[in-house]
Coordinates of C-alpha atoms and ligand atoms in Angstrom, one line a residue:
Chain A
X1 CA 46.8 -18.2 -7.7
X2 CA 49.9 -20.4 -7.6
X3 CA 52.1 -17.4 -6.6
X4 CA 51.1 -17.0 -3.2
X5 CA 53.0 -13.7 -1.3
X6 CA 54.1 -14.6 1.7
X7 CA 55.9 -11.6 3.5
X8 CA 54.4 -11.9 6.9
X9 CA 55.2 -15.6 7.3
X10 CA 58.0 -14.0 10.2
X11 CA 55.6 -12.2 11.6
X12 CA 52.3 -14.5 12.2
X13 CA 53.0 -18.6 11.0
X14 CA 56.3 -19.3 12.6
X15 CA 55.0 -22.1 13.9
X16 CA 53.1 -23.1 10.8
X17 CA 54.3 -25.5 7.9
X18 CA 55.0 -24.3 4.3
X19 CA 52.2 -23.1 2.5
X20 CA 51.9 -25.3 -0.8
X21 CA 49.9 -25.2 -4.0
X22 CA 48.2 -28.1 -3.5
X23 CA 47.3 -26.6 0.3
X24 CA 45.7 -23.0 -1.5
X25 CA 44.0 -25.4 -3.7
X26 CA 42.2 -26.7 -1.6
X27 CA 41.5 -24.0 0.2
X28 CA 40.3 -22.2 -3.1
X29 CA 37.7 -25.0 -3.4
X30 CA 36.5 -24.8 0.2
X31 CA 35.8 -21.1 0.0
X32 CA 33.8 -21.7 -3.5
X33 CA 31.7 -25.0 -1.7
X34 CA 31.5 -22.8 1.8
X35 CA 30.9 -20.2 0.9
X36 CA 28.4 -20.8 -1.8
X37 CA 26.5 -22.6 0.4
X38 CA 26.6 -19.9 3.1
X39 CA 25.1 -17.4 0.4
X40 CA 22.2 -19.6 -0.3
X41 CA 21.6 -20.5 2.9
X42 CA 21.7 -16.5 3.5
X43 CA 19.4 -16.1 1.2
X44 CA 17.2 -18.1 4.1
X45 CA 18.6 -16.7 6.8
X46 CA 17.8 -12.9 5.1
X47 CA 14.0 -14.4 4.8
X48 CA 13.4 -15.6 7.9
X49 CA 14.7 -12.7 9.6
X50 CA 12.5 -10.3 7.3
X51 CA 9.4 -12.3 7.9
X52 CA 10.2 -12.3 11.6
X53 CA 10.9 -8.7 12.1
X54 CA 7.7 -8.4 10.3
X55 CA 5.5 -10.5 12.5
X56 CA 5.5 -13.4 9.8
X57 CA 6.8 -16.8 9.8
X58 CA 9.1 -16.6 6.6
X59 CA 9.1 -19.9 4.6
X60 CA 8.0 -23.1 6.7
X61 CA 6.8 -25.7 4.3
X62 CA 9.6 -27.3 2.7
X63 CA 11.4 -29.2 5.2
X64 CA 11.8 -28.2 9.0
X65 CA 11.1 -25.1 9.3
X66 CA 11.3 -24.3 5.8
X67 CA 15.0 -25.1 5.7
X68 CA 15.1 -27.2 2.3
X69 CA 13.6 -24.1 0.8
X70 CA 16.8 -23.7 -0.1
X71 CA 17.1 -26.9 -2.1
X72 CA 13.9 -25.8 -4.1
X73 CA 15.0 -22.8 -4.6
X74 CA 18.3 -24.4 -6.0
X75 CA 16.0 -26.8 -8.2
X76 CA 13.8 -23.9 -9.3
X77 CA 17.0 -22.1 -10.4
X78 CA 18.8 -24.5 -12.3
X79 CA 15.5 -26.0 -14.0
X80 CA 14.8 -22.2 -15.5
X81 CA 15.0 -21.6 -18.8
X82 CA 18.2 -19.6 -20.1
X83 CA 16.6 -16.3 -21.7
X84 CA 18.2 -13.9 -23.7
X85 CA 16.2 -10.9 -24.8
X86 CA 15.6 -10.3 -28.5
X87 CA 17.8 -7.4 -29.2
X88 CA 20.1 -7.9 -26.1
X89 CA 24.1 -8.1 -27.0
X90 CA 24.3 -11.8 -26.5
X91 CA 27.4 -12.1 -25.4
X92 CA 27.6 -9.0 -22.5
X93 CA 24.1 -10.6 -21.5
X94 CA 25.9 -14.0 -20.8
X95 CA 29.2 -12.7 -19.0
X96 CA 27.7 -9.7 -17.0
X97 CA 26.4 -12.0 -14.5
X98 CA 29.8 -13.8 -14.2
X99 CA 31.6 -11.1 -13.6
X100 CA 29.5 -10.2 -10.5
X101 CA 30.2 -13.8 -9.2
X102 CA 33.7 -14.5 -10.3
X103 CA 34.7 -11.4 -8.6
X104 CA 33.0 -11.7 -5.5
X105 CA 35.1 -15.1 -4.8
X106 CA 38.4 -13.3 -6.5
X107 CA 38.0 -10.7 -3.5
X108 CA 37.5 -13.8 -1.1
X109 CA 40.6 -15.0 -2.1
X110 CA 42.5 -12.6 0.0
X111 CA 40.4 -12.5 3.1
X112 CA 41.1 -14.8 6.1
X113 CA 38.0 -16.9 5.6
X114 CA 37.8 -20.4 8.3
X115 CA 40.8 -21.7 10.8
X116 CA 44.1 -23.1 8.9
X117 CA 44.6 -26.6 9.4
X118 CA 46.4 -29.8 8.2
X119 CA 44.9 -32.4 6.8
X120 CA 45.4 -35.4 8.5
X121 CA 48.3 -37.8 7.6
X122 CA 46.0 -41.3 7.2
X123 CA 44.1 -39.3 3.9
X124 CA 45.5 -40.7 0.7
X125 CA 47.1 -38.6 -1.3
X126 CA 46.2 -35.1 0.3
X127 CA 47.8 -36.4 3.8
X128 CA 49.7 -33.5 5.4
X129 CA 48.9 -30.9 3.6
X130 CA 48.5 -27.8 5.4
X131 CA 45.4 -25.4 4.0
X132 CA 46.4 -21.6 5.3
X133 CA 43.4 -19.9 6.1
X134 CA 44.2 -17.1 3.9
X135 CA 44.1 -18.5 0.1
X136 CA 46.2 -16.0 -1.4
X137 CA 47.8 -13.8 2.0
X138 CA 48.7 -10.7 -0.4
X139 CA 50.3 -7.6 1.8
X140 CA 48.0 -5.8 0.3
X141 CA 45.2 -7.7 0.9
X142 CA 43.0 -4.8 1.9
X143 CA 43.6 -2.9 -1.5
X144 CA 43.1 -6.1 -3.4
X145 CA 39.6 -6.8 -1.9
X146 CA 37.9 -3.6 -2.4
X147 CA 39.1 -3.3 -6.2
X148 CA 38.0 -6.6 -6.6
X149 CA 34.7 -5.7 -5.6
X150 CA 34.6 -2.2 -7.0
X151 CA 35.4 -4.2 -10.2
X152 CA 32.3 -6.4 -9.2
X153 CA 30.4 -3.4 -10.0
X154 CA 31.0 -4.1 -14.2
X155 CA 28.7 -6.8 -13.7
X156 CA 25.2 -4.8 -12.8
X157 CA 26.8 -2.2 -15.1
X158 CA 27.3 -4.0 -18.5
X159 CA 23.8 -6.6 -17.8
X160 CA 22.0 -3.4 -17.2
X161 CA 23.4 -1.8 -20.9
X162 CA 23.2 -5.4 -23.1
X163 CA 20.1 -6.3 -22.0
X164 CA 17.7 -3.9 -24.5
X165 CA 15.6 -3.1 -21.7
X166 CA 14.5 0.6 -20.5
X167 CA 14.8 -0.1 -16.8
X168 CA 17.9 -2.3 -17.1
X169 CA 19.3 0.7 -18.6
X170 CA 18.4 2.9 -15.7
X171 CA 19.5 0.4 -13.6
X172 CA 23.1 0.7 -15.4
X173 CA 23.0 4.4 -15.0
X174 CA 22.3 3.8 -11.3
X175 CA 25.2 1.5 -11.1
X176 CA 27.5 4.3 -12.2
X177 CA 26.2 6.8 -10.1
X178 CA 26.5 4.9 -6.9
X179 CA 30.0 3.7 -7.7
X180 CA 30.9 7.2 -8.0
X181 CA 29.5 8.5 -5.3
X182 CA 30.7 5.3 -2.7
X183 CA 33.9 4.3 -3.9
X184 CA 35.8 7.5 -2.4
X185 CA 34.1 6.9 0.9
X186 CA 34.9 3.4 1.1
X187 CA 38.5 4.3 0.3
X188 CA 39.0 7.3 2.4
X189 CA 37.1 5.9 5.3
X190 CA 39.5 2.9 5.6
X191 CA 42.6 5.1 4.8
X192 CA 42.8 5.8 8.2
X193 CA 42.7 2.6 10.1
X194 CA 45.3 1.8 7.2
X195 CA 47.6 5.4 8.7
X196 CA 47.0 3.2 12.2
X197 CA 48.5 -0.1 11.1
X198 CA 50.9 0.8 8.8
X199 CA 50.0 -1.8 6.5
X200 CA 47.8 -3.1 3.9
X201 CA 47.6 -7.0 5.2
X202 CA 44.7 -8.4 6.8
X203 CA 47.0 -10.5 9.0
X204 CA 48.8 -6.6 10.4
X205 CA 45.2 -5.8 10.6
X206 CA 44.8 -8.7 13.1
X207 CA 47.5 -8.9 15.4
X208 CA 47.5 -5.1 15.4
X209 CA 44.3 -5.5 17.6
X210 CA 45.5 -9.0 19.3
X211 CA 45.5 -7.5 23.0
X212 CA 41.7 -7.6 23.9
X213 CA 38.1 -5.6 22.8
X214 CA 40.0 -2.2 24.5
X215 CA 42.9 -2.7 21.0
X216 CA 39.6 -3.0 18.4
X217 CA 40.3 -0.4 16.2
X218 CA 36.7 0.4 16.5
X219 CA 37.5 2.6 19.2
X220 CA 40.3 4.7 18.0
X221 CA 38.6 5.1 14.8
X222 CA 34.4 5.4 15.6
X223 CA 34.1 7.9 12.5
X224 CA 36.0 5.4 10.0
X225 CA 34.3 2.4 11.3
X226 CA 30.4 3.9 10.1
X227 CA 31.5 5.5 7.0
X228 CA 33.1 2.4 6.0
X229 CA 30.0 0.8 7.0
X230 CA 27.3 2.9 5.1
X231 CA 30.2 2.7 2.2
X232 CA 29.6 -0.9 2.2
X233 CA 26.1 -0.8 2.5
X234 CA 26.4 0.4 -0.8
X235 CA 29.4 -1.6 -2.0
X236 CA 27.0 -4.7 -1.6
X237 CA 23.8 -2.5 -3.1
X238 CA 21.9 -3.1 0.0
X239 CA 19.1 -1.0 1.7
X240 CA 19.5 1.6 2.1
X241 CA 21.3 2.1 -1.0
X242 CA 19.5 -0.8 -3.1
X243 CA 19.0 1.8 -6.0
X244 CA 20.2 -0.5 -8.8
X245 CA 17.1 -2.9 -8.8
X246 CA 14.5 -1.6 -6.6
X247 CA 11.3 -3.0 -7.9
X248 CA 8.9 -0.3 -6.6
X249 CA 11.0 1.9 -9.2
X250 CA 12.6 0.0 -11.9
X251 CA 10.7 -3.4 -12.2
X252 CA 13.9 -4.9 -10.7
X253 CA 16.9 -2.7 -12.7
X254 CA 19.6 -4.3 -13.9
X255 CA 18.4 -8.1 -13.4
X256 CA 15.1 -7.1 -14.9
X257 CA 15.4 -9.5 -17.9
X258 CA 17.5 -12.5 -16.2
X259 CA 16.4 -15.2 -15.3
X260 CA 17.6 -18.7 -13.9
X261 CA 21.1 -19.9 -13.0
X262 CA 22.1 -15.9 -14.3
X263 CA 20.5 -14.1 -12.5
X264 CA 20.8 -16.6 -9.4
X265 CA 24.8 -15.2 -9.9
X266 CA 24.1 -11.9 -9.2
X267 CA 21.9 -13.0 -6.1
X268 CA 25.3 -15.2 -5.1
X269 CA 27.7 -12.8 -6.0
X270 CA 25.4 -10.4 -3.9
X271 CA 25.8 -12.6 -0.4
X272 CA 29.7 -13.4 -0.8
X273 CA 29.8 -9.4 -0.9
X274 CA 28.2 -9.1 1.9
X275 CA 29.9 -11.6 3.7
X276 CA 33.3 -10.2 2.5
X277 CA 32.4 -7.0 3.4
X278 CA 31.0 -8.5 7.3
X279 CA 34.8 -10.1 7.3
X280 CA 36.7 -6.8 6.2
X281 CA 34.3 -5.2 8.8
X282 CA 35.1 -7.6 11.3
X283 CA 38.9 -7.9 10.8
X284 CA 39.7 -4.1 10.5
X285 CA 37.9 -2.6 13.3
X286 CA 36.1 -5.1 15.4
X287 CA 39.6 -7.5 16.3
X288 CA 39.4 -10.2 13.8
X289 CA 40.1 -13.5 14.7
X290 CA 42.2 -14.7 17.4
X291 CA 44.1 -17.8 18.2
X292 CA 44.0 -18.5 21.7
X293 CA 40.4 -18.6 24.0
X294 CA 37.0 -19.4 21.3
X295 CA 39.4 -18.4 19.1
X296 CA 37.6 -18.2 15.4
X297 CA 34.6 -18.6 16.6
X298 CA 34.9 -14.9 17.5
X299 CA 35.1 -13.8 13.9
X300 CA 32.3 -16.0 13.0
X301 CA 30.1 -14.6 15.7
X302 CA 31.3 -10.6 14.3
X303 CA 31.0 -11.5 10.5
X304 CA 27.3 -13.1 11.7
X305 CA 26.5 -9.5 13.5
X306 CA 27.3 -7.7 10.6
X307 CA 25.4 -10.3 8.6
X308 CA 22.3 -9.7 10.8
X309 CA 22.9 -6.2 10.4
X310 CA 21.9 -5.7 6.9
X311 CA 19.2 -7.5 7.1
X312 CA 17.9 -6.2 10.3
X313 CA 18.5 -2.5 8.7
X314 CA 16.7 -4.1 5.3
X315 CA 13.6 -4.5 7.6
X316 CA 13.8 -0.9 9.4
X317 CA 15.0 1.9 6.7
X318 CA 13.6 3.3 3.5
X319 CA 16.1 3.4 0.3
X320 CA 17.4 7.1 -1.0
X321 CA 17.2 8.1 -3.8
X322 CA 19.7 8.1 -6.2
X323 CA 20.1 12.3 -6.2
X324 CA 20.2 11.4 -2.0
X325 CA 22.8 8.9 -2.6
X326 CA 25.2 11.3 -4.4
X327 CA 24.5 14.2 -2.0
X328 CA 25.1 12.1 1.0
X329 CA 28.0 11.0 -0.1
X330 CA 29.8 14.1 -1.7
X331 CA 28.5 16.6 0.4
X332 CA 28.7 14.5 3.6
X333 CA 30.3 11.3 4.3
X334 CA 33.3 12.9 2.2
X335 CA 34.4 15.4 4.0
X336 CA 34.6 14.1 7.1
X337 CA 36.3 11.2 5.8
X338 CA 38.9 13.6 5.2
X339 CA 38.6 15.7 8.4
X340 CA 39.4 11.6 10.1
X341 CA 41.7 11.4 7.9
X342 CA 43.4 14.6 8.5
X343 CA 42.6 14.7 12.2
X344 CA 44.5 11.0 12.5
X345 CA 47.6 12.0 10.7
X346 CA 48.0 14.7 13.4
X347 CA 47.3 12.7 16.4
X348 CA 49.9 10.3 14.7
X349 CA 52.6 13.2 14.0
X350 CA 51.9 14.9 17.8
Chain B
X1 CA -6.6 -15.5 18.1
X2 CA -10.1 -14.3 19.4
X3 CA -12.8 -12.8 17.2
X4 CA -12.6 -9.0 19.1
X5 CA -10.2 -7.3 17.1
X6 CA -11.7 -8.0 13.7
X7 CA -15.0 -6.9 15.8
X8 CA -13.7 -3.8 16.2
X9 CA -15.4 -1.1 13.6
X10 CA -14.5 1.9 15.2
X11 CA -12.1 3.1 12.9
X12 CA -11.5 6.5 13.1
X13 CA -11.8 6.9 17.1
X14 CA -8.2 6.7 17.8
X15 CA -6.0 9.4 18.4
X16 CA -4.4 11.0 15.3
X17 CA -1.1 13.1 15.7
X18 CA -0.4 16.2 14.2
X19 CA 2.6 16.3 12.2
X20 CA 4.8 19.0 13.3
X21 CA 6.5 19.2 9.6
X22 CA 9.6 22.3 9.5
X23 CA 9.8 24.5 6.5
X24 CA 12.2 24.1 4.1
X25 CA 15.1 26.4 5.2
X26 CA 15.9 29.2 2.8
X27 CA 19.0 30.5 3.8
X28 CA 22.3 28.3 3.1
X29 CA 22.8 28.2 7.3
X30 CA 19.8 26.7 7.5
X31 CA 20.0 24.3 5.1
X32 CA 23.1 23.3 6.7
X33 CA 22.1 23.6 9.8
X34 CA 19.1 21.0 8.7
X35 CA 21.8 18.6 7.1
X36 CA 23.9 19.0 10.6
X37 CA 20.6 18.3 12.6
X38 CA 19.5 15.1 10.8
X39 CA 22.8 13.7 10.0
X40 CA 23.3 13.4 14.1
X41 CA 19.0 12.6 14.8
X42 CA 19.0 9.5 16.4
X43 CA 15.9 9.0 14.6
X44 CA 17.4 6.2 12.5
X45 CA 17.7 3.9 15.8
X46 CA 14.4 4.3 16.6
X47 CA 12.8 2.4 13.3
X48 CA 16.2 -0.4 14.0
X49 CA 14.3 -0.8 17.9
X50 CA 11.2 -0.6 16.4
X51 CA 12.0 -3.9 14.2
X52 CA 13.8 -5.6 16.7
X53 CA 10.9 -4.8 19.4
X54 CA 8.3 -6.1 16.7
X55 CA 10.8 -9.5 15.8
X56 CA 10.6 -9.9 19.5
X57 CA 7.3 -9.6 20.0
X58 CA 6.9 -12.0 17.4
X59 CA 8.9 -14.8 18.7
X60 CA 9.1 -14.5 22.7
X61 CA 5.8 -13.1 23.0
X62 CA 3.5 -14.9 20.6
X63 CA 2.6 -12.2 18.3
X64 CA 3.0 -13.6 15.3
X65 CA 0.5 -12.8 12.8
X66 CA 1.0 -15.5 10.6
X67 CA -2.3 -18.6 10.2
X68 CA -0.8 -21.2 8.9
X69 CA -3.9 -21.4 6.7
X70 CA -4.9 -25.0 5.5
X71 CA -3.7 -26.1 8.4
X72 CA -5.4 -23.6 11.2
X73 CA -8.3 -21.5 10.4
X74 CA -9.6 -18.0 11.7
X75 CA -12.5 -18.0 13.4
X76 CA -15.0 -16.6 11.2
X77 CA -18.7 -14.9 12.6
X78 CA -21.6 -16.6 13.0
X79 CA -23.0 -14.2 10.3
X80 CA -20.9 -15.5 8.4
X81 CA -22.6 -16.6 4.7
X82 CA -21.0 -20.2 3.5
X83 CA -22.7 -22.7 2.0
X84 CA -26.1 -23.9 3.0
X85 CA -26.9 -26.7 5.4
X86 CA -30.3 -27.9 6.7
X87 CA -31.1 -28.4 9.9
X88 CA -33.3 -30.8 11.5
X89 CA -35.7 -30.4 14.8
X90 CA -33.9 -31.5 17.9
X91 CA -36.8 -33.3 19.7
X92 CA -38.0 -35.5 16.7
X93 CA -34.8 -35.5 14.3
X94 CA -37.4 -34.6 11.1
X95 CA -36.3 -32.3 8.8
X96 CA -37.5 -29.0 9.8
X97 CA -38.1 -28.1 5.7
X98 CA -42.0 -27.7 5.4
X99 CA -42.0 -27.2 1.9
X100 CA -43.3 -24.0 1.8
X101 CA -41.0 -23.0 -0.9
X102 CA -40.8 -18.9 0.5
X103 CA -36.9 -19.6 -0.7
X104 CA -37.2 -20.8 -4.1
X105 CA -39.1 -17.6 -4.7
X106 CA -37.1 -15.3 -3.0
X107 CA -33.8 -16.4 -4.6
X108 CA -32.6 -13.8 -6.5
X109 CA -30.5 -16.1 -8.8
X110 CA -32.9 -18.8 -8.9
X111 CA -30.5 -21.4 -8.2
X112 CA -32.6 -22.9 -6.0
X113 CA -34.7 -26.1 -7.3
X114 CA -37.3 -27.8 -5.3
X115 CA -40.0 -30.2 -5.7
X116 CA -43.0 -31.3 -3.3
X117 CA -45.6 -33.6 -2.7
X118 CA -48.2 -35.2 -0.2
X119 CA -46.5 -37.7 2.1
X120 CA -49.1 -41.1 3.1
X121 CA -50.7 -38.4 5.8
X122 CA -51.5 -35.7 3.6
X123 CA -48.6 -33.7 4.8
X124 CA -46.2 -31.7 2.5
X125 CA -42.6 -33.1 2.2
X126 CA -40.2 -32.2 0.2
X127 CA -39.0 -34.8 -2.8
X128 CA -36.4 -33.0 -4.6
X129 CA -34.7 -29.8 -3.5
X130 CA -31.2 -28.1 -4.9
X131 CA -29.2 -25.8 -4.9
X132 CA -27.0 -24.6 -8.1
X133 CA -23.4 -23.2 -5.9
X134 CA -22.6 -22.1 -9.0
X135 CA -25.0 -19.6 -9.6
X136 CA -25.6 -18.9 -5.9
X137 CA -24.6 -15.3 -4.5
X138 CA -24.3 -16.6 -0.7
X139 CA -26.8 -13.2 -0.3
X140 CA -28.6 -15.0 2.4
X141 CA -32.6 -14.3 1.6
X142 CA -33.4 -17.6 1.5
X143 CA -32.6 -18.5 5.1
X144 CA -33.9 -14.8 5.9
X145 CA -36.8 -15.6 4.3
X146 CA -37.3 -19.2 5.8
X147 CA -40.0 -19.1 8.3
X148 CA -38.8 -22.7 10.2
X149 CA -35.2 -21.9 10.4
X150 CA -34.7 -24.5 8.4
X151 CA -32.0 -23.7 5.6
X152 CA -29.7 -21.4 6.9
X153 CA -25.8 -20.7 6.4
X154 CA -22.7 -22.5 7.7
X155 CA -19.2 -22.4 8.2
X156 CA -17.8 -24.2 4.7
X157 CA -16.3 -21.3 3.1
X158 CA -13.8 -23.4 0.9
X159 CA -16.3 -24.2 -2.4
X160 CA -13.6 -24.8 -5.1
X161 CA -14.9 -27.1 -7.4
X162 CA -14.3 -28.6 -11.0
X163 CA -17.1 -27.6 -12.3
X164 CA -18.8 -24.4 -13.5
X165 CA -22.2 -25.9 -11.9
X166 CA -22.2 -27.8 -8.5
X167 CA -25.5 -28.9 -7.0
X168 CA -25.8 -29.7 -3.7
X169 CA -28.5 -32.2 -3.0
X170 CA -31.1 -31.7 -0.3
X171 CA -29.1 -34.7 1.6
X172 CA -25.9 -33.3 1.2
X173 CA -26.9 -30.3 3.2
X174 CA -29.0 -32.2 5.9
X175 CA -27.2 -32.3 8.9
X176 CA -26.7 -36.5 9.4
X177 CA -29.0 -37.8 11.6
X178 CA -25.7 -39.2 13.8
X179 CA -24.4 -35.8 14.4
X180 CA -28.1 -34.0 15.4
X181 CA -26.7 -33.1 18.9
X182 CA -23.9 -31.5 16.9
X183 CA -26.1 -29.7 15.4
X184 CA -25.4 -25.8 15.9
X185 CA -28.1 -23.4 15.8
X186 CA -27.7 -20.3 13.5
X187 CA -27.7 -17.2 14.9
X188 CA -27.1 -15.3 12.0
X189 CA -29.0 -13.6 8.8
X190 CA -32.5 -14.2 9.8
X191 CA -32.6 -16.1 13.0
X192 CA -34.2 -15.3 16.2
X193 CA -32.8 -12.5 17.7
X194 CA -32.0 -12.4 21.2
X195 CA -35.2 -10.5 22.3
X196 CA -37.4 -12.0 20.0
X197 CA -40.1 -13.3 22.5
X198 CA -40.6 -9.5 23.9
X199 CA -41.7 -8.8 20.5
X200 CA -43.9 -11.7 20.1
X201 CA -47.5 -10.2 20.1
X202 CA -50.9 -12.3 20.5
X203 CA -52.7 -13.3 17.7
X204 CA -55.9 -11.6 16.6
X205 CA -57.7 -14.1 17.5
X206 CA -56.8 -13.7 21.4
X207 CA -59.0 -10.3 21.2
Ligands
LIG1 S1 -28.0 -17.4 -0.6 FE1 -29.2 -16.3 -2.1 S2 -28.6 -17.0 -3.9 FE2 -28.4 -18.4 -2.7 S3 -29.7 -19.7 -2.3 FE3 -30.1 -18.6 -0.7 S4 -31.1 -16.8 -1.8 FE4 -30.2 -18.2 -3.5
LIG2 S1 -38.3 -21.2 2.8 FE1 -37.7 -23.2 4.6 S2 -39.4 -24.2 5.4 FE2 -39.6 -23.2 3.0 S3 -39.2 -24.4 1.2 FE3 -37.5 -23.1 2.0 S4 -36.0 -24.2 3.8 FE4 -38.4 -25.7 3.2

């Protein structure tokens, strides 16, 4: 990640200092630390919100309002025995969760998380280092993130096939089904905004929508927004598309045989993906971050809204069958997405 | 949370609504129309609204269902049959049990053991009285049969113990003499009914 492609320096950060390798390293560490913490906190928020929606209290007893539940969970995950089942393929079984977690974090390298800042001069050694808001401001950011998140599906796929368990196999098969279904819709739905902006860089998307709420792409591309949201739910493996590990049907799907921290890595990967999808939706469709006004708070609010939406929908909606997912994606969403792209093209030409 | 919602046993009195289930479309056009209708129907948003409404109800209107059990407890019915209590006479403070032995006789799991003797006034008094709660099935027969309303069921239902057999002595169950004014009259199984006075007949000796 030393090679920082920085094509948009002229358009965006003329007044900002140079991005150094140290800055990128610091940024990477910040992302890793903060997103893992937020992912952990996300599990707490999820339990709380689901509980409130079912008129329960949720975790209450560890710490004030159950806040320290996270630490209790962490201790439990870290100290649990790391079991590899007898007939499993040891190597793949142990590598699969790392794929999920790693790809989730690599995807986060190319999205804007947290404002950029300069470390004050009085800090020893690192003083004066500029830490950018995007670790790697690729000019093909969206393509990179979507590709990485798609690669993340190898985690469940390999995990399910490596564990010598029929539920795992079913989970892996469903991963393939899901992957084949939503990936087309994700690409096609985001193609229309990309045509409008004419760039794959998140910074360009952000700058395109700087003129206030009226400039948001969601008003120009409402269909693409809804399609992207649906595909995003499938991508992050959330209800109503949580086929991979639906407890009521396939015990725990691809994660059946996993325990302890390996299972925890799947979990962290899933939550990091939720955050990534929320950020993409916020930047691409809802105006992203802005430098003036309340600034970075806006994107945090937007990301928070999408995160809440995912929990909300989990509380409200039943999940679909695998065949229904394929039916939905190929027979309903893909035609709509294609029509949307064609209409966008015609409108742009005229 | 009150007792009222537990007392409503009238399940089946609600207004059931018959669902209007449509027939599966046979033709291709019919199927297509169904897909379009279902795709653009706002039904999913009704579901979202319901969960949001419940969240608002729970958080702001005090309709949270959780009872933090060891810290707070639901009220239990007076007819609930838990660990027994031995009541005292309110006036004299003497225990009510007259040692008649009916409870020991009727107990279907043979868990009441008692012994009696004559005191200095040639009145019967209880010398031994234990209930083996490892055997008791809390049927309530003892409370029902007791002529003096001496043995009753209390509200103490947390009865986990380390041993299979757990005996309770007469003194343990007896209302402490300093708590006499707090003694609750039992209105559960075998208690005097509210209209008991109307049912009283004169003894045959009177006619
Ligand atoms: S409740 Fe039933 S089983 Fe228990 S002591 Fe009374 S009569 Fe015996
Ligand atoms: S039935 Fe009542 S009065 Fe008779 S021995 Fe039992 S507790 Fe005492």
